[in-house]
Each structure stands twice: as structure tokens, then as C-alpha cells.
């Protein structure tokens, strides 16, 4: 049983590829080309390994604005406690080279390398490296380490470009940014404790008094 070749077109959704079966169930889909909305991906593979969904993307352009734009209301303690114990289907995503990652209008990252793994309960791996507009590198890693902990490290030599590209803050120019932290895996809700270091940046388009207080606080 198998689907050796298929083509799909529905509006702006265009795909072609094959689907492999084992014991009558789909276990793998290979898509040389996949397009939808502002996404244009190549060499996409989706494998179903038990409960795990394993996705590999060879290259192309990705639009993450719809996910970045989600703005959920703050959750109360009861909701957080309930969701903490609700498992979801685990997934892994690996993309060794994405030419362009669109974050929003006139905001994007280039030459991005991405590795993500979410187990049934928690993020286990978040690994991103990319080039910011202007050419500065951006790296972010969150991985397990010995001793039952996860460590976070994020760093860039152009803090303003990073914050602007990620739609966090528009009034910083240049500067360095480094974020480090750790999580104890056995702690309820796994809180992250860390440190943010920024330096050599300029605040622009900001009233003087607010600018002065911001500098003092940082």
C-alpha cells in the first residue's frame, strides 16, 4: 500500500510528493515542494514515529508572523496548574538552512538554522542561529545539561536589530545583548532564572526623561 506520487492545489496551497505506509498506516510523507500563504519550502519530510511527529525541512522561506502575532491573555494559577499536566503530541523539527524567516512586515531573519523538540510536556530543545538585518549573527540555545537542568544562552552583537526584528522594541540602536539562564527540571512549572546583559546601545525616538530613566534602570 502506498501513494507513490500526488499533486495538490487548493488556492495558494500547492504540494507534491509521496506517502509511505506500513501495516496499512501512513508513516512518512516526502514533499519536494510545499507552498502555502507566504511559505515556500523544499525537501519537506514528515515521519510518524509512534506518537512523535518528526519534521525535516531542507530549505526555503518561512513566514512565522501568524504564530508571533498570537496574543493570549494571561492565565491564572488554576489554568496553569491544569495545563501543566495535560500532555500533547511530541514533535521534532529540524531545518538546517532557511533562506528567509519572515517575522512581520519589513522584519525578517536570513540563513536561519533551526532545531526544535517538544516532548509530551515541555520544550526540551530550542536551537536557533540566524543573520539579522545588517549582517550581525543571532544565536539562541536551550538544551538539557547534566544534573537535571536546562540551560539558556542567547547572544547577539546588534541588540537593536534583534529586538526590532522580533517585534519587541524599536527604539534601541546597536549594542550587545546576552541572556543566560537555567531551569531545574524537577521544579513545578520549570521557572527560568537568568540574567540579561546589554551594553553600548543607543536609545532613540524616546522622550528625554523616559530615556534617562531607562538608562538608569538598565
Short mmCIF file of C-alpha atoms in Angstrom, two decimals:
data_model
loop_
_atom_site.label_atom_id
_atom_site.label_comp_id
_atom_site.label_asym_id
_atom_site.label_seq_id
_atom_site.Cartn_x
_atom_site.Cartn_y
_atom_site.Cartn_z
CA UNK A 1 0.00 0.00 0.00
CA UNK A 2 1.32 3.44 -0.83
CA UNK A 3 0.83 6.71 -2.67
CA UNK A 4 3.94 6.98 -4.86
CA UNK A 5 3.04 10.36 -6.31
CA UNK A 6 0.47 13.06 -5.68
CA UNK A 7 -0.12 16.68 -6.56
CA UNK A 8 -2.32 19.07 -4.61
CA UNK A 9 -3.51 22.58 -5.41
CA UNK A 10 -6.14 24.50 -3.45
CA UNK A 11 -5.94 28.24 -3.70
CA UNK A 12 -2.41 29.26 -2.67
CA UNK A 13 -1.70 25.78 -1.26
CA UNK A 14 0.47 23.77 -3.63
CA UNK A 15 2.24 20.50 -2.83
CA UNK A 16 3.59 17.41 -4.47
CA UNK A 17 5.24 14.27 -3.17
CA UNK A 18 4.60 10.76 -1.92
CA UNK A 19 3.22 8.98 1.17
CA UNK A 20 4.64 5.71 2.52
CA UNK A 21 2.59 3.22 4.51
CA UNK A 22 3.43 0.40 6.91
CA UNK A 23 0.82 -2.09 8.10
CA UNK A 24 -1.83 -0.01 6.39
CA UNK A 25 -0.95 3.23 8.21
CA UNK A 26 0.84 6.31 6.84
CA UNK A 27 4.32 6.56 8.38
CA UNK A 28 6.10 9.07 6.16
CA UNK A 29 5.36 11.87 3.72
CA UNK A 30 8.03 13.31 1.42
CA UNK A 31 7.25 16.67 -0.20
CA UNK A 32 9.88 18.05 -2.59
CA UNK A 33 7.87 21.28 -2.75
CA UNK A 34 5.31 22.78 -0.39
CA UNK A 35 3.78 26.26 -0.72
CA UNK A 36 1.07 27.96 1.32
CA UNK A 37 0.42 31.59 2.19
CA UNK A 38 3.90 33.20 2.31
CA UNK A 39 5.72 29.91 2.89
CA UNK A 40 7.72 28.23 0.14
CA UNK A 41 9.51 25.12 1.43
CA UNK A 42 11.66 22.48 -0.25
CA UNK A 43 12.51 18.89 0.64
CA UNK A 44 9.99 18.54 3.46
CA UNK A 45 9.78 15.19 5.24
CA UNK A 46 7.19 14.29 7.86
CA UNK A 47 7.60 10.98 9.71
CA UNK A 48 5.21 9.49 12.27
CA UNK A 49 7.26 7.52 14.82
CA UNK A 50 4.73 6.29 17.33
CA UNK A 51 3.37 9.44 18.94
CA UNK A 52 6.30 11.56 17.72
CA UNK A 53 5.89 13.77 14.65
CA UNK A 54 9.36 14.21 13.13
CA UNK A 55 9.62 17.06 10.60
CA UNK A 56 12.63 17.97 8.46
CA UNK A 57 12.73 20.99 6.14
CA UNK A 58 15.52 21.15 3.60
CA UNK A 59 15.24 24.86 2.85
CA UNK A 60 13.12 27.71 1.57
CA UNK A 61 11.26 30.68 3.04
CA UNK A 62 9.09 30.59 6.17
CA UNK A 63 6.54 33.09 7.48
CA UNK A 64 6.19 32.90 11.28
CA UNK A 65 4.16 36.10 11.69
CA UNK A 66 0.87 34.23 12.32
CA UNK A 67 2.47 32.45 15.31
CA UNK A 68 4.30 35.55 16.56
CA UNK A 69 1.05 37.54 16.41
CA UNK A 70 -0.80 35.25 18.82
CA UNK A 71 -1.53 37.23 21.96
CA UNK A 72 -3.08 35.08 24.65
CA UNK A 73 -4.48 36.63 27.78
CA UNK A 74 -2.53 35.91 31.00
CA UNK A 75 -3.55 32.62 32.60
CA UNK A 76 -4.46 32.26 36.25
CA UNK A 77 -2.74 29.76 38.56
CA UNK A 78 -5.55 27.20 38.30
CA UNK A 79 -5.35 27.17 34.49
CA UNK A 80 -1.57 26.89 34.51
CA UNK A 81 -1.69 24.03 37.02
CA UNK A 82 -4.24 22.15 34.92
CA UNK A 83 -2.39 22.63 31.63
CA UNK A 84 0.89 21.61 33.24
CA UNK A 85 -0.43 18.07 33.47
CA UNK A 86 -2.03 17.90 30.02
CA UNK A 87 0.35 16.08 27.65
CA UNK A 88 0.43 16.94 23.97
CA UNK A 89 1.73 15.06 20.98
CA UNK A 90 5.54 15.40 20.90
CA UNK A 91 7.22 16.81 17.82
CA UNK A 92 10.68 17.50 16.47
CA UNK A 93 11.53 19.99 13.71
CA UNK A 94 14.92 20.36 12.04
CA UNK A 95 15.72 22.90 9.32
CA UNK A 96 19.45 23.16 8.53
CA UNK A 97 19.12 26.23 6.32
CA UNK A 98 16.14 28.51 5.79
CA UNK A 99 16.92 31.30 3.37
CA UNK A 100 14.43 33.73 4.88
CA UNK A 101 12.29 33.71 8.04
CA UNK A 102 9.66 36.45 7.91
CA UNK A 103 8.67 37.66 11.37
CA UNK A 104 6.48 40.56 10.26
CA UNK A 105 6.22 43.44 7.82
CA UNK A 106 9.77 44.56 6.98
CA UNK A 107 11.17 42.27 9.69
CA UNK A 108 12.99 39.07 8.84
CA UNK A 109 15.95 36.81 9.59
CA UNK A 110 18.13 35.17 6.95
CA UNK A 111 20.22 32.00 6.74
CA UNK A 112 18.44 30.50 9.72
CA UNK A 113 19.25 27.12 11.23
CA UNK A 114 16.54 25.71 13.48
CA UNK A 115 16.18 22.67 15.74
CA UNK A 116 13.11 22.27 17.96
CA UNK A 117 11.97 19.40 20.16
CA UNK A 118 8.92 19.42 22.41
CA UNK A 119 8.28 16.31 24.47
CA UNK A 120 4.77 15.47 25.71
CA UNK A 121 5.08 18.07 28.49
CA UNK A 122 7.94 20.52 27.96
CA UNK A 123 10.24 22.21 25.50
CA UNK A 124 13.41 20.11 25.54
CA UNK A 125 15.47 21.74 22.76
CA UNK A 126 15.28 25.18 21.14
CA UNK A 127 18.28 25.92 18.96
CA UNK A 128 18.31 28.87 16.55
CA UNK A 129 21.06 30.66 14.69
CA UNK A 130 20.38 33.32 12.06
CA UNK A 131 21.62 36.52 10.47
CA UNK A 132 19.92 39.78 11.43
CA UNK A 133 19.21 42.64 9.01
CA UNK A 134 22.56 44.42 8.82
CA UNK A 135 24.56 41.20 8.98
CA UNK A 136 25.00 40.58 12.71
CA UNK A 137 24.59 37.00 13.97
CA UNK A 138 21.89 35.92 16.43
CA UNK A 139 22.10 32.68 18.40
CA UNK A 140 19.71 31.13 20.91
CA UNK A 141 20.11 27.72 22.53
CA UNK A 142 18.04 25.98 25.19
CA UNK A 143 19.17 22.43 25.86
CA UNK A 144 19.34 19.83 28.65
CA UNK A 145 22.59 19.51 30.59
CA UNK A 146 23.85 17.14 33.26
CA UNK A 147 22.30 17.41 36.70
CA UNK A 148 18.67 17.53 35.58
CA UNK A 149 18.76 21.08 34.24
CA UNK A 150 18.19 23.01 31.04
CA UNK A 151 20.42 25.95 30.13
CA UNK A 152 19.52 29.01 28.06
CA UNK A 153 22.01 31.13 26.15
CA UNK A 154 21.07 33.88 23.68
CA UNK A 155 23.54 36.34 22.22
CA UNK A 156 23.92 38.98 19.51
CA UNK A 157 26.26 41.84 18.68
CA UNK A 158 23.36 44.01 17.44
CA UNK A 159 20.75 44.21 20.18
CA UNK A 160 18.70 46.86 18.38
CA UNK A 161 18.36 44.80 15.21
CA UNK A 162 17.42 41.69 17.20
CA UNK A 163 14.75 43.42 19.29
CA UNK A 164 13.37 45.18 16.23
CA UNK A 165 13.32 42.05 14.04
CA UNK A 166 11.50 40.12 16.76
CA UNK A 167 8.99 42.99 17.23
CA UNK A 168 9.94 43.50 20.88
CA UNK A 169 11.25 47.08 20.89
CA UNK A 170 12.00 49.63 18.15
CA UNK A 171 13.90 52.38 19.97
CA UNK A 172 17.30 50.75 20.54
CA UNK A 173 20.15 51.10 18.07
CA UNK A 174 23.16 48.78 18.07
CA UNK A 175 24.64 47.40 21.25
CA UNK A 176 25.36 43.95 22.60
CA UNK A 177 22.85 41.60 24.19
CA UNK A 178 23.40 38.39 26.13
CA UNK A 179 20.82 36.35 28.03
CA UNK A 180 21.76 33.36 30.17
CA UNK A 181 19.59 31.24 32.43
CA UNK A 182 18.83 27.82 33.79
CA UNK A 183 15.83 25.67 34.62
CA UNK A 184 15.65 22.88 37.18
CA UNK A 185 13.68 20.12 35.51
CA UNK A 186 12.14 18.82 38.75
CA UNK A 187 10.67 22.19 39.77
CA UNK A 188 6.92 22.70 39.28
CA UNK A 189 6.28 24.66 36.04
CA UNK A 190 10.03 24.81 35.43
CA UNK A 191 10.63 28.54 36.08
CA UNK A 192 13.57 30.10 34.26
CA UNK A 193 16.06 32.09 36.32
CA UNK A 194 18.66 34.09 34.47
CA UNK A 195 20.45 37.29 33.65
CA UNK A 196 20.23 39.80 30.81
CA UNK A 197 23.26 41.88 29.92
CA UNK A 198 23.13 44.74 27.40
CA UNK A 199 25.67 47.43 26.60
CA UNK A 200 26.92 50.05 24.15
CA UNK A 201 23.45 50.73 22.75
CA UNK A 202 21.61 53.98 21.96
CA UNK A 203 18.00 54.82 22.80
CA UNK A 204 16.35 56.85 20.02
CA UNK A 205 12.96 58.47 19.36
CA UNK A 206 12.29 58.48 23.09
CA UNK A 207 11.44 61.49 25.30
CA UNK A 208 14.46 62.60 27.32
CA UNK A 209 13.03 61.81 30.76
CA UNK A 210 11.93 58.30 29.75
CA UNK A 211 15.29 57.79 28.08
CA UNK A 212 17.11 58.88 31.25
CA UNK A 213 15.08 56.57 33.49
CA UNK A 214 15.51 53.66 31.07
CA UNK A 215 19.29 54.09 31.07
CA UNK A 216 19.32 54.26 34.87
CA UNK A 217 17.23 51.10 35.15
CA UNK A 218 19.37 49.14 32.69
#
